[in-house]
XYZ file of C-alpha atoms in Angstrom:
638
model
C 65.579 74.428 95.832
C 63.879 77.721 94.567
C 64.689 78.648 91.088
C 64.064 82.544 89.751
C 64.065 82.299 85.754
C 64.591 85.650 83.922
C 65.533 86.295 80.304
C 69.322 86.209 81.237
C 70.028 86.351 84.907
C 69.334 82.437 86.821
C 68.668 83.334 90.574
C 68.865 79.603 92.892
C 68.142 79.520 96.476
C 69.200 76.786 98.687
C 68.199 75.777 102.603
C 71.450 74.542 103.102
C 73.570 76.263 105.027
C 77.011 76.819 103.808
C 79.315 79.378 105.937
C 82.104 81.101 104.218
C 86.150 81.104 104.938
C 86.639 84.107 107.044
C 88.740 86.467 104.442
C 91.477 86.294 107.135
C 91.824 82.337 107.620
C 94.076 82.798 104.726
C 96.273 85.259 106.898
C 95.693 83.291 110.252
C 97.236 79.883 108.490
C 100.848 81.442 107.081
C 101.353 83.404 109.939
C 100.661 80.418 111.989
C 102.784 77.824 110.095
C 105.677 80.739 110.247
C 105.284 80.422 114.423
C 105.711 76.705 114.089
C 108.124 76.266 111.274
C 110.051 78.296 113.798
C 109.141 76.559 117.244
C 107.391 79.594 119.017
C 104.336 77.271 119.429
C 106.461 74.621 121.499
C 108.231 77.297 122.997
C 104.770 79.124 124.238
C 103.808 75.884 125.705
C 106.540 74.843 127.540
C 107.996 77.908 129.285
C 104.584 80.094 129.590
C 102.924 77.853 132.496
C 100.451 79.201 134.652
C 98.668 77.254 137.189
C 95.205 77.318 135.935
C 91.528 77.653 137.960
C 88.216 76.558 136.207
C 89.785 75.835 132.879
C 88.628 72.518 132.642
C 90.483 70.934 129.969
C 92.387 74.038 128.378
C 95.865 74.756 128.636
C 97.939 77.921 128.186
C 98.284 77.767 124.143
C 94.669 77.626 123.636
C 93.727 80.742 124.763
C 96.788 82.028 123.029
C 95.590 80.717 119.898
C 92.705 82.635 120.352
C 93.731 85.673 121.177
C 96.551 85.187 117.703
C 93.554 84.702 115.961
C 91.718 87.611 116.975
C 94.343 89.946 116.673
C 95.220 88.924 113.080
C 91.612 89.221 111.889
C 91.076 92.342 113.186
C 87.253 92.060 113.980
C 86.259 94.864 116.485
C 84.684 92.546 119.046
C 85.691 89.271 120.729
C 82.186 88.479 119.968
C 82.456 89.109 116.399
C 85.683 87.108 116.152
C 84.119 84.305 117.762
C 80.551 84.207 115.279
C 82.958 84.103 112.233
C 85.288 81.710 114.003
C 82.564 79.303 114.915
C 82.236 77.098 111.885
C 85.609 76.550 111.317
C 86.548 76.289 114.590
C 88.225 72.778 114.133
C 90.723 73.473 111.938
C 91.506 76.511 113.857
C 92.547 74.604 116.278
C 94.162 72.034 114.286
C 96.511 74.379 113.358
C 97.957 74.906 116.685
C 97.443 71.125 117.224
C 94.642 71.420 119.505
C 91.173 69.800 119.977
C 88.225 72.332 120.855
C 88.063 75.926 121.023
C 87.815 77.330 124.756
C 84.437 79.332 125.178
C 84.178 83.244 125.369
C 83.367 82.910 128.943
C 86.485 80.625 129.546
C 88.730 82.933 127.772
C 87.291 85.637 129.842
C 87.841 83.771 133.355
C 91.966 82.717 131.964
C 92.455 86.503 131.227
C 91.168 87.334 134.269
C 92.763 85.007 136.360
C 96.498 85.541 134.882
C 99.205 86.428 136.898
C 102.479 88.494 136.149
C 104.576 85.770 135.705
C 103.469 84.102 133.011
C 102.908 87.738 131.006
C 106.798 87.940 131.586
C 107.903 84.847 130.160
C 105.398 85.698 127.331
C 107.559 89.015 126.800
C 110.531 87.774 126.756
C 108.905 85.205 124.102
C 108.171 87.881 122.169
C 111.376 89.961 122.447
C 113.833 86.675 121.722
C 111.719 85.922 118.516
C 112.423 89.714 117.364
C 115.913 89.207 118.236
C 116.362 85.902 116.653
C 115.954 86.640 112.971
C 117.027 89.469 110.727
C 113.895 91.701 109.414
C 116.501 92.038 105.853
C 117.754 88.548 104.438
C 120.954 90.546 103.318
C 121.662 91.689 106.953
C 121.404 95.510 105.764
C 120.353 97.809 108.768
C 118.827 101.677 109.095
C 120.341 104.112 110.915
C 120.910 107.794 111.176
C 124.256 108.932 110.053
C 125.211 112.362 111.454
C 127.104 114.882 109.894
C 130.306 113.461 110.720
C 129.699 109.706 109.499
C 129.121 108.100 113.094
C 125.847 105.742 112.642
C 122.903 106.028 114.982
C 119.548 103.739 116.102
C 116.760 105.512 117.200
C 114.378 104.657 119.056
C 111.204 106.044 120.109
C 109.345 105.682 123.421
C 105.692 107.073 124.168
C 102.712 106.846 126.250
C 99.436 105.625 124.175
C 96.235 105.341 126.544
C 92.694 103.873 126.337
C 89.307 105.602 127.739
C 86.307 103.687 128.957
C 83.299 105.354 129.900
C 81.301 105.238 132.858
C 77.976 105.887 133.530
C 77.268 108.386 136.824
C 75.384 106.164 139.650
C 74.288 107.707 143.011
C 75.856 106.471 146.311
C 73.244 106.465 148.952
C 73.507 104.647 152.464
C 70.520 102.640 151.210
C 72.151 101.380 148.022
C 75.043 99.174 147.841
C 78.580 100.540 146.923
C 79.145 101.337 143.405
C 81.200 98.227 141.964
C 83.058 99.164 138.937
C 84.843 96.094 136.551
C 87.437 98.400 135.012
C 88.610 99.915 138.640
C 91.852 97.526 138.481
C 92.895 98.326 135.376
C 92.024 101.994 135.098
C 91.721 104.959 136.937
C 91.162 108.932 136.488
C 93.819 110.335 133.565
C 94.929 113.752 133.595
C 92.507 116.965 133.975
C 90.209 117.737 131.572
C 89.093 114.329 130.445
C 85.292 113.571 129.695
C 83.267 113.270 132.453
C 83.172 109.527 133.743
C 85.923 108.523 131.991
C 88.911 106.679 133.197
C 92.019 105.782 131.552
C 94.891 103.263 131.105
C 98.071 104.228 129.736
C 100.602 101.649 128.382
C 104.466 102.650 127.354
C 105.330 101.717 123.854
C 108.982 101.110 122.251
C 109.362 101.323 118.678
C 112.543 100.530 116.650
C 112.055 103.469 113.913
C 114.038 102.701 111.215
C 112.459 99.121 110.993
C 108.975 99.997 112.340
C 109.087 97.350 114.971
C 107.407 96.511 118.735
C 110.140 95.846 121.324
C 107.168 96.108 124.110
C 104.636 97.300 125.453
C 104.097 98.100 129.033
C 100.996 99.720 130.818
C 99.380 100.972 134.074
C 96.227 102.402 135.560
C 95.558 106.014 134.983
C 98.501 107.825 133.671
C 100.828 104.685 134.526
C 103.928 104.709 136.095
C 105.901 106.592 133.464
C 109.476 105.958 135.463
C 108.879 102.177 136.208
C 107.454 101.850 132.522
C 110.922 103.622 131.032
C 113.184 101.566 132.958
C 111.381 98.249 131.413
C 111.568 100.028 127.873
C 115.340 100.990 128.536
C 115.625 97.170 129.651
C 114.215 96.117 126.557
C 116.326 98.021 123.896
C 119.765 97.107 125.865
C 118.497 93.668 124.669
C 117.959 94.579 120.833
C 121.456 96.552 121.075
C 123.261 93.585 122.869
C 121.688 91.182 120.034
C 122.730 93.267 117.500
C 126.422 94.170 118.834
C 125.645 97.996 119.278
C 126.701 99.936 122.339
C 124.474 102.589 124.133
C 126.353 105.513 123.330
C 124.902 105.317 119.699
C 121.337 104.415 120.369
C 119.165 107.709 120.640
C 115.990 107.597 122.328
C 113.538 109.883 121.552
C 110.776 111.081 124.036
C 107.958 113.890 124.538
C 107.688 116.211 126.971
C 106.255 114.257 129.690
C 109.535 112.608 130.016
C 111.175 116.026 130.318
C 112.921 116.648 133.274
C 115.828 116.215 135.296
C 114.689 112.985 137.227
C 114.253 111.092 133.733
C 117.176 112.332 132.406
C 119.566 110.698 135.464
C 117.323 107.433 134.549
C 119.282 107.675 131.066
C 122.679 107.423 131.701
C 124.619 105.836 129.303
C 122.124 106.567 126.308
C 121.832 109.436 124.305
C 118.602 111.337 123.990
C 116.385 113.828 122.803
C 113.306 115.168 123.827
C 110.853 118.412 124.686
C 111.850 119.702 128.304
C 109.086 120.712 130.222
C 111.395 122.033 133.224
C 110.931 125.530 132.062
C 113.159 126.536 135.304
C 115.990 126.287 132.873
C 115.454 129.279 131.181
C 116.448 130.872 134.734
C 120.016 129.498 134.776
C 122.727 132.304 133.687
C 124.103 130.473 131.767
C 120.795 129.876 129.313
C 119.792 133.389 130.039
C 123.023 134.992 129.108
C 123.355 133.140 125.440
C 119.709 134.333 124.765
C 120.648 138.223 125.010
C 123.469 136.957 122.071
C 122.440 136.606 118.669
C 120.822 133.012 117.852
C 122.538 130.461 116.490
C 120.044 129.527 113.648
C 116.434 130.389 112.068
C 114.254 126.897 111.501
C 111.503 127.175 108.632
C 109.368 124.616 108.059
C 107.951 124.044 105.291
C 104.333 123.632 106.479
C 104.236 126.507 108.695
C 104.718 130.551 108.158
C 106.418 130.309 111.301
C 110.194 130.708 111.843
C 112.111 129.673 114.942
C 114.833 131.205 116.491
C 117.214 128.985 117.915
C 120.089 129.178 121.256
C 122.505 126.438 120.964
C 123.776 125.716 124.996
C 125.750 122.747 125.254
C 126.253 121.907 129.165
C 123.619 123.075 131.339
C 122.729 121.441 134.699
C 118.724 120.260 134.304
C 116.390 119.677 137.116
C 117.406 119.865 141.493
C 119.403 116.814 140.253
C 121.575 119.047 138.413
C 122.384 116.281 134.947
C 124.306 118.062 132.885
C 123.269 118.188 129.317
C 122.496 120.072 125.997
C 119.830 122.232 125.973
C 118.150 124.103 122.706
C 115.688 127.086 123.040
C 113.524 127.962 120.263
C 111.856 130.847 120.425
C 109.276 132.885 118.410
C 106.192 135.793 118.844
C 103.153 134.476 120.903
C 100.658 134.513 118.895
C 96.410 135.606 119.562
C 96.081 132.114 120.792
C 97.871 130.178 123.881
C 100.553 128.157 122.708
C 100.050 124.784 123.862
C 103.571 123.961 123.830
C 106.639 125.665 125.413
C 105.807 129.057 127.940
C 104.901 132.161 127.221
C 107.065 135.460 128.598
C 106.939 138.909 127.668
C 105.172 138.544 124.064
C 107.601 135.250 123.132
C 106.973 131.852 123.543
C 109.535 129.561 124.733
C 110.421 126.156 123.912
C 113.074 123.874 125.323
C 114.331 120.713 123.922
C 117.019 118.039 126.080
C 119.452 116.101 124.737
C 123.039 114.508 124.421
C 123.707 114.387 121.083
C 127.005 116.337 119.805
C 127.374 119.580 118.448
C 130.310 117.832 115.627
C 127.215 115.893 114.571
C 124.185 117.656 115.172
C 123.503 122.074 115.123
C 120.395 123.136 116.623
C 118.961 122.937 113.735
C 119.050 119.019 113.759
C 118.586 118.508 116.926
C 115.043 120.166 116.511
C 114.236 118.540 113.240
C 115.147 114.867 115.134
C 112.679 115.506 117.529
C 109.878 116.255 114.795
C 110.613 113.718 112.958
C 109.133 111.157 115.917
C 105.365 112.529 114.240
C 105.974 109.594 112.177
C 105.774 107.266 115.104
C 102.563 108.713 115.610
C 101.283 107.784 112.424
C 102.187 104.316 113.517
C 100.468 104.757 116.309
C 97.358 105.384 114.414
C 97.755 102.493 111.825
C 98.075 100.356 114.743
C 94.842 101.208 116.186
C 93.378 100.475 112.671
C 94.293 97.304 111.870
C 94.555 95.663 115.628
C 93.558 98.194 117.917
C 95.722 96.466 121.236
C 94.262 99.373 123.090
C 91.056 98.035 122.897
C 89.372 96.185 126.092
C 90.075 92.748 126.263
C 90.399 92.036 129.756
C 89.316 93.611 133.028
C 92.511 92.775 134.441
C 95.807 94.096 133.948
C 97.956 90.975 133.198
C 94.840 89.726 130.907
C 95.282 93.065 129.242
C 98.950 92.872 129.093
C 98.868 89.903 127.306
C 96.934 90.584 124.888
C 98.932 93.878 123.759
C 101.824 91.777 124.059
C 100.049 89.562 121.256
C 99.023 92.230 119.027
C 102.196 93.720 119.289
C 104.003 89.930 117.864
C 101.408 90.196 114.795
C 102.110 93.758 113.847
C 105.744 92.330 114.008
C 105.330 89.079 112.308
C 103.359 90.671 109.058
C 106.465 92.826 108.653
C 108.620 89.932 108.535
C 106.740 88.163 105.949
C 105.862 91.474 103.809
C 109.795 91.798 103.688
C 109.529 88.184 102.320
C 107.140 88.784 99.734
C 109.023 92.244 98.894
C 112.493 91.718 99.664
C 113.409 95.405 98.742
C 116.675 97.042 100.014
C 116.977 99.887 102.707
C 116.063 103.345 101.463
C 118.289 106.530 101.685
C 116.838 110.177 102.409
C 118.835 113.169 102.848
C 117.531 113.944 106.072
C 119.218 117.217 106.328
C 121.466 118.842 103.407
C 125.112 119.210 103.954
C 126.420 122.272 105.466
C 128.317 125.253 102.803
C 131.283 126.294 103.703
C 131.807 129.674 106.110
C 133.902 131.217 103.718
C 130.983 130.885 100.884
C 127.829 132.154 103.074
C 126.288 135.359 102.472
C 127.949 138.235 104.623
C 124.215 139.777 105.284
C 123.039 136.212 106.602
C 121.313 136.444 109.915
C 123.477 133.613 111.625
C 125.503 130.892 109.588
C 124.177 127.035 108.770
C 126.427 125.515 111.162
C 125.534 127.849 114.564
C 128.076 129.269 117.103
C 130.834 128.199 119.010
C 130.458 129.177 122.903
C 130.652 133.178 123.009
C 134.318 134.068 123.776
C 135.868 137.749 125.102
C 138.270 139.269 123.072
C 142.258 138.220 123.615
C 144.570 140.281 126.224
C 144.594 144.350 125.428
C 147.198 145.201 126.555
C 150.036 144.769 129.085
C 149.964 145.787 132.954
C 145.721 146.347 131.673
C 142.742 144.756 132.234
C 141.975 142.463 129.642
C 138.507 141.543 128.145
C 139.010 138.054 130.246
C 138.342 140.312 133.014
C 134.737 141.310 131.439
C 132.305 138.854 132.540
C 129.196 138.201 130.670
C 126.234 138.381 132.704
C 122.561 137.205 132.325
C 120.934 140.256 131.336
C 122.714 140.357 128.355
C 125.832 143.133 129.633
C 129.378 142.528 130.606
C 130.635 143.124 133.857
C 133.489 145.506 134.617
C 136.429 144.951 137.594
C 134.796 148.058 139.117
C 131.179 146.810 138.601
C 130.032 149.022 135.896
C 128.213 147.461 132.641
C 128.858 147.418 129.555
C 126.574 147.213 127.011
C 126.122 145.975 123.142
C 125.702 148.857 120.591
C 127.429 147.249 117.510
C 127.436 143.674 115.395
C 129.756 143.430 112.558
C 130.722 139.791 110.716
C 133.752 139.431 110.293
C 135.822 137.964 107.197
C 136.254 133.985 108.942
C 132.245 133.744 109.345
C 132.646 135.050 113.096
C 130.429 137.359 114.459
C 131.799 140.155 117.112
C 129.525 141.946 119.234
C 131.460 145.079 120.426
C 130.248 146.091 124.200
C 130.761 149.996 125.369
C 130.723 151.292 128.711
C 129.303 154.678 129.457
C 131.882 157.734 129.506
C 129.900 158.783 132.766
C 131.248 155.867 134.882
C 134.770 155.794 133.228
C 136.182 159.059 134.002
C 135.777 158.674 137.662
C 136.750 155.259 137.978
C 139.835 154.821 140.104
C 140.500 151.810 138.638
C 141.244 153.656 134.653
C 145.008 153.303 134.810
C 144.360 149.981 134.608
C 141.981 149.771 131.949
C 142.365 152.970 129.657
C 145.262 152.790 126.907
C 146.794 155.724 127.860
C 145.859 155.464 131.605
C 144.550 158.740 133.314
C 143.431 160.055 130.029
C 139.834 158.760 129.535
C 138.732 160.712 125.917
C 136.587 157.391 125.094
C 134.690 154.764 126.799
C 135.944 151.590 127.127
C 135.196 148.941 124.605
C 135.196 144.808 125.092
C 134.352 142.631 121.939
C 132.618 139.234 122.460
C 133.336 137.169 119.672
C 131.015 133.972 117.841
C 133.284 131.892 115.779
C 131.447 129.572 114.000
C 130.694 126.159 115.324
C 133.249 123.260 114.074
C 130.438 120.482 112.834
C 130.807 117.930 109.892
C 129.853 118.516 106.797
C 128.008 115.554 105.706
C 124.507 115.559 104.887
C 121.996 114.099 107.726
C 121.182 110.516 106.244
C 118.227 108.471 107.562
C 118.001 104.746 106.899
C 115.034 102.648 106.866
C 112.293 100.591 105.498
C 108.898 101.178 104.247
C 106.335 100.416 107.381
C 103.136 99.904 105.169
C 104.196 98.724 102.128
C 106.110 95.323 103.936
C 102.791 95.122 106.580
C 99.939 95.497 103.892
C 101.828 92.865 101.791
C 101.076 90.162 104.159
C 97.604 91.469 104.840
C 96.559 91.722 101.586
C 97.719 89.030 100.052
C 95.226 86.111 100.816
C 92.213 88.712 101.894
C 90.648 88.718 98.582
C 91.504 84.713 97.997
C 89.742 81.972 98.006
C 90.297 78.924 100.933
C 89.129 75.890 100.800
C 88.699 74.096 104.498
C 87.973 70.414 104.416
C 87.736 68.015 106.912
C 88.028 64.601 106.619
C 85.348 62.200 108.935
C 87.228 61.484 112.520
C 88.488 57.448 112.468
C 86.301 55.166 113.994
C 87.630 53.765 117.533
C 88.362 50.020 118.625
C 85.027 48.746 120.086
C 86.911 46.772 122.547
C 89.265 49.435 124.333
C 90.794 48.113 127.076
C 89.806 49.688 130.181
C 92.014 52.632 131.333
C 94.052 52.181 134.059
C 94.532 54.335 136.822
C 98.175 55.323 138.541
C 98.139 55.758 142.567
C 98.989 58.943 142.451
C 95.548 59.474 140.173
C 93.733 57.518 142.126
C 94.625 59.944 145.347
C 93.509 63.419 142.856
C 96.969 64.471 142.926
C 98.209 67.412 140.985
C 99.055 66.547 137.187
C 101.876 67.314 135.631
C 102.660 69.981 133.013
C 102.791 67.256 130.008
C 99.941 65.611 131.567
C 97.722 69.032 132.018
C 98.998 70.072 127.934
C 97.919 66.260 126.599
C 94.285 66.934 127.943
C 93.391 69.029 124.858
C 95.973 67.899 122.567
C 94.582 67.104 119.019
C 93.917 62.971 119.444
C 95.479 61.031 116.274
C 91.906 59.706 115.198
C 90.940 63.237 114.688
C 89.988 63.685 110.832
C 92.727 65.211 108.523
C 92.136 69.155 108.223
C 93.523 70.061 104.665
C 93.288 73.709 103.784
C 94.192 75.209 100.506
C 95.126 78.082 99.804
C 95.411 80.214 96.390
C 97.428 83.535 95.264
C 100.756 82.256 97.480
C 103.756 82.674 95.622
C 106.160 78.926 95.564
C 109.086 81.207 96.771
C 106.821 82.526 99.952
C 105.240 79.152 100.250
C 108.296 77.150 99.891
C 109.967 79.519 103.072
C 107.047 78.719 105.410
C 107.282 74.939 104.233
C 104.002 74.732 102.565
C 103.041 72.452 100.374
C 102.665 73.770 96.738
C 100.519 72.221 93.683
C-alpha cells in the first residue's frame, strides 16, 4: 500500500484488484427477475429448441441471456459488453439459473448456426408477452377519436436499414474469389448509396399511442417490403384480436414506398393512410377534373412559410389493380430547388396521399396532418438507435440477426412496462385538431370553408321539354360538356348564403346561335340573345364537429424511468464460497442408451449447464428501489 500525504487531501493506492458493478447490473437484475416472476425464462427454454452444433455444454437460454444482457447495457460492442461482463460473470448467470457464460466465439458460432424456426417461436414469445399484460394497471387505452366520436389505433409501419462498408478488392484470375461475410445478410440498397456499401433493411411495427414493438422483420438489400407487410399485418391482427378491436378501426400508417395499388389490395380490411407514389393518378378524370375546381382547403403549418392547397377525391381506382380508395392532392409552387417529394408539372409540385379513412371523420385537412404526425415515429426510431441500436451487426447471418432485433425490441418494451410502474400516470389528451365552426358563422371572403366540399354537383332541372344542367358533363380540363359538344367554360364564383360555392359555366354566343339543337336548350327556344349558362355547385362537406383527439402515453418519460433509476446506484455482488462435495461419490452410472452415444433429450441437453445446487449463494443488493416497485417484481426489501 502506497500512501500520498498532503495538508488535506489522503491519496492510497492498492495492488489489489477490485472491478466495479457495471452501472447497468442494477438494470439487468429487475428486468430479469420481471422475465421470471412472469415465466418467460421457462417459457424461452422449453418451446425455443434448436438442435445445436459445437455448443458443447450450452443450451438455447444461455446465449439468450447474453444477448438480454447486452442489449440492456447498451455497450457499443459485443466485445465491450463482454470485458465489463467478465468479473461478474457468475452471478450473471445465476440470475437466469445458469452455470458459465458461453464464450464470444461460441455465441458467434449459435448465431450463426440458427435456423428460422426457432427465431419464430422466439417471436411469437415476444408478441404473447406484449399481449399478455396491460401497459396501464387501470386498463385505460390511447386512441384517436375522429371528429365524429368513433375511436381509432394507429399503427405505424416502416422500413429502418443498416450499412456496412466494404473495402474495394481486385478480382484477378490469379487471386481467389472475393469472399465477403456480410453477403447473406446484405446486399446493394437503392442508388446512390456510398460506394462499397451494402445494406439490410428490416420492417418495423410500432403501436403509437403506447410506443411499443409488435416486430421486427428484415431482409437483404431493400428487403422484401410485400412479404415483410404481410408479417406486420399478421402481427397487429394479433394485438387487435387480444385486445377485442376489429380491423375496420385500426389505421395503419405508411410512407411512400408502400404507395401503390399492389400494397393497397394487400390491405383489405384495414384502414390506411399513406404518401402515394403512383403519380399516374393525377391522369384519371376524375382527379383531374376536381383539380380545375376550387380546393377544398389551405394547410399552414406552423414551421413552414409554405401553404398547401388541398383536392378532396373520395373514390378513385389506384394502380392497374384498380382498388378503389380516397385520394388527397396537395399542391403548391415549385420552388428554385427539386422537390424531393411529390412531382413536379408546369411550375407546381404535386403530392398525393392514399387512404380509407372517412370524409364524416376526417377533411383533407386531417387526413394530411395524420400522415405528418408519423415524424414522431421517427424520433423513436432515433432513440432506439441510441440506447440499443438493434440495427447494429450482431450476426453475419440473418436468423442470428433476427434474433437479436427481436431481443432488443422485448427490452425497449419491457423498460416501458416497468417505467409505467414506477410512474403510473394516466393517458394524456391533446386536441389534435380543433373542432370545426359552423358554415353559417365562416367568413363570406374565406378562400374555401374548414370542413371542404361535398362532390361537385350540376345545377337542378331548367326547365321543362329543355336540357337540363344533368346533361352538362364535367370534363377533365376543367369545362363542361354540351349535348352538341361545345364547352362551356367558368367565368364567375360567387358563395352563396348556406356556405356553398357555385361556379357559373358560360358557353360562347358563337357556337349557340347556330346550334340546331337551341330549342332544346335556350328559354325561349329559337331566340338565342345570351349564351347559355350551367352552374356547378360545392355544398359544403357534412363532417363532425368534434375536435381531433389523440390519446397516448409519454414514450421517454416511462423508458428513462427504468433506465435511470439504478444507473447512478450502488450494487453490491457477493458470492458466497461453492459447498464442498462428498469425497466418496458414488460412481456415475451409465444408461444403455448413453452407453450407445445416443441423442439426449431436451431436459437432458438444458440440465448440462444448469446452475448445480452446491454452487455458492449469489446475493446482490441493490439501493434507490422503491418497496412498491420492489415488492411487484418480488424482491426482497430491507
Amino acid at each position: 500500500m502506497t500512501s500520498i500525504a498532503d495538508s488535506s487531501v489522503i491519496i492510497q493506492t492498492s495492488s489489489h484488484s477490485v472491478p466495479s458493478t457495471p452501472s447497468w447490473f442494477g438494470e439487468v437484475v429487475l428486468i430479469i427477475e420481471h422475465l421470471r416472476k412472469q415465466g418467460i425464462l421457462t417459457k424461452l427454454s422449453e418451446r425455443m429448441r434448436f438442435r445445436r452444433r459445437r455448443f458443447g455444454h450450452y443450451e438455447v437460454i444461455d446465449f439468450l441471456a447474453v444477448l438480454f444482457g447486452y442489449a440492456i447495457s447498451g455497450e457499443c460492442t459485443l466485445e465491450a459488453f463482454y470485458e465489463r461482463l467478465q468479473p461478474f460473470a457468475v452471478p450473471f448467470m445465476a440470475l437466469f439459473e445458469r452455470d458459465r457464460l458461453p464464450a464470444r466465439s461460441t455465441l458467434s458460432r449459435f448465431l450463426m448456426a440458427l435456423t428460422e424456426a426457432p427465431v419464430e417461436a422466439l417471436r411469437c414469445l415476444f408478441l404473447d408477452d406484449l399481449l399478455s399484460r396491460p401497459l396501464s394497471k387501470e386498463g385505460q387505452t390511447g386512441g384517436l377519436v375522429d371528429r365524429e366520436g368513433a375511436a381509432w389505433m394507429v399503427f405505424d409501419i416502416d422500413g429502418t436499414r443498416e450499412a456496412a462498408r466494404q473495402r474495394a478488392l481486385p478480382q484477378t484470375e490469379a487471386l481467389p474469389p472475393v469472399f465477403r461475410r456480410l453477403d447473406e445478410i446484405c446486399a446493394p440498397g437503392y442508388t446512390g448509396r456510398k460506394r462499397g456499401e451494402i445494406v439490410r433493411t428490416r420492417t418495423v411495427i410500432s403501436q403509437a399511442h403506447t410506443s411499443q414493438w409488435l416486430g421486427s422483420f428484415g431482409n437483404r438489400g431493400n428487403g422484401l417490403y410485400r412479404v415483410e407487410l404481410r408479417q406486420a399485418l399478421w402481427a397487429i391482427g394479433r394485438y387487435l384480436a387480444a385486445h377485442q378491436l376489429s380491423q375496420e378501426h385500426a389505421l395503419l400508417r405508411f410512407d411512400g414506398q408502400y404507395g401503390t395499388g399492389a400494397v393497397l389490395a394487400d390491405l383489405a380490411g384495414f384502414s390506411f393512410v399513406m404518401r402515394g407514389k403512383d403519380y399516374t393518378v393525377l391522369d384519371h378524370p376524375l382527379v383531374q377534373a376536381r383539380l380545375h375546381l376550387p380546393p377544398d382547403q389551405l394547410q399552414h403549418r406552423p414551421e413552414s412559410l409554405l401553404v398547401r392547397s388541398l383536392y378532396d377525391c373520395p373514390d378513385v381506382p389506384v394502380g392497374p389493380e384498380g382498388v378503389h380508395c380516397r385520394v388527397v392532392v396537395a399542391t403548391h409552387p415549385a420552388g428554385k430547388k427539386k422537390s424531393r417529394v411529390g412531382v413536379t408539372r408546369e411550375g407546381i409540385v404535386y403530392e398525393l396521399f392514399f387512404t380509407r379513412l372517412p370524409q364524416q371523420g376526417f377533411t383533407a385537412s386531417d387526413v394530411v396532418e395524420v400522415y405528418l404526425h408519423r415524424g414522431a415515429f421517427e424520433s423513436a426510431l432515433a432513440d432506439e438507435d441510441v440506447e440499443q441500436d438493434p440495427d447494429r451487426w450482431c450476426s453475419q447471418s440473418s436468423s442470428g440477426q433476427e434474433c437479436w432485433q427481436i431481443v432488443a425490441q422485448w427490452v425497449w418494451n419491457l423498460r416501458l412496462e416497468l417505467g409505467h410502474q414506477l410512474h403510473p400516470d394516466p393517458v394524456r389528451t391533446t386536441e389534435f385538431a380543433p373542432a370545426l365552426p359552423p358554415v353559417h358563422k365562416e367568413a363570406t371572403d374565406s378562400p374555401s370553408p374548414s370542413q371542404g366540399y361535398a362532390p361537385a354537383a350540376v345545377a337542378l332541372p331548367w326547365k321543362a321539354s329543355r336540357f337540363s344542367g344533368q346533361d352538362f358533363a364535367l370534363q377533365p380540363d376543367g369545362t363542361l360538356r354540351c349535348p352538341a359538344g361545345q364547352s362551356l367554360v367558368a367565368h364567375e364564383r360567387r358563395r352563396e348564403a348556406d356556405g356553398s360555392l357555385r361556379v357559373v359555366y358560360a358557353a360562347s354566343i358563337l357556337s349557340c346561335r347556330p346550334c340546331p339543337l337551341r330549342q332544346q336548350c335556350q328559354w325561349q327556344g329559337n331566340a338565342t340573345k345570351k349564351p347559355r349558362q350551367v352552374s356547378v355547385l360545392l355544398h359544403p362537406l357534412a363532417v363532425g364537429s368534434q375536435p381531433i383527439l389523440w390519446r397516448d402515453w409519454s414514450r421517454r418519460r416511462h423508458r428513462r424511468a427504468c433506465m435511470q433509476l439504478l444507473r447512478g446506484q450502488r450494487v453490491e455482488v457477493q458470492t458466497a464460497p461453492s459447498l464442498p462435495t462428498a469425497p466418496d461419490r458414488p460412481a456415475l452410472l451409465l444408461s444403455r442408451a448413453q452407453r450407445a452415444h445416443y441423442r439426449l433429450d431436451w431436459s437432458e441437453r438444458l440440465v448440462r449447464n444448469a446452475r448445480a445446487s452446491p454452487s455458492g449463494q449469489v446475493t446482490v443488493r441493490l439501493f434507490g428501489v422503491p418497496e412498491g416497485f420492489a415488492t411487484s417484481l418480488g424482491l426482497a426489501t430491507a
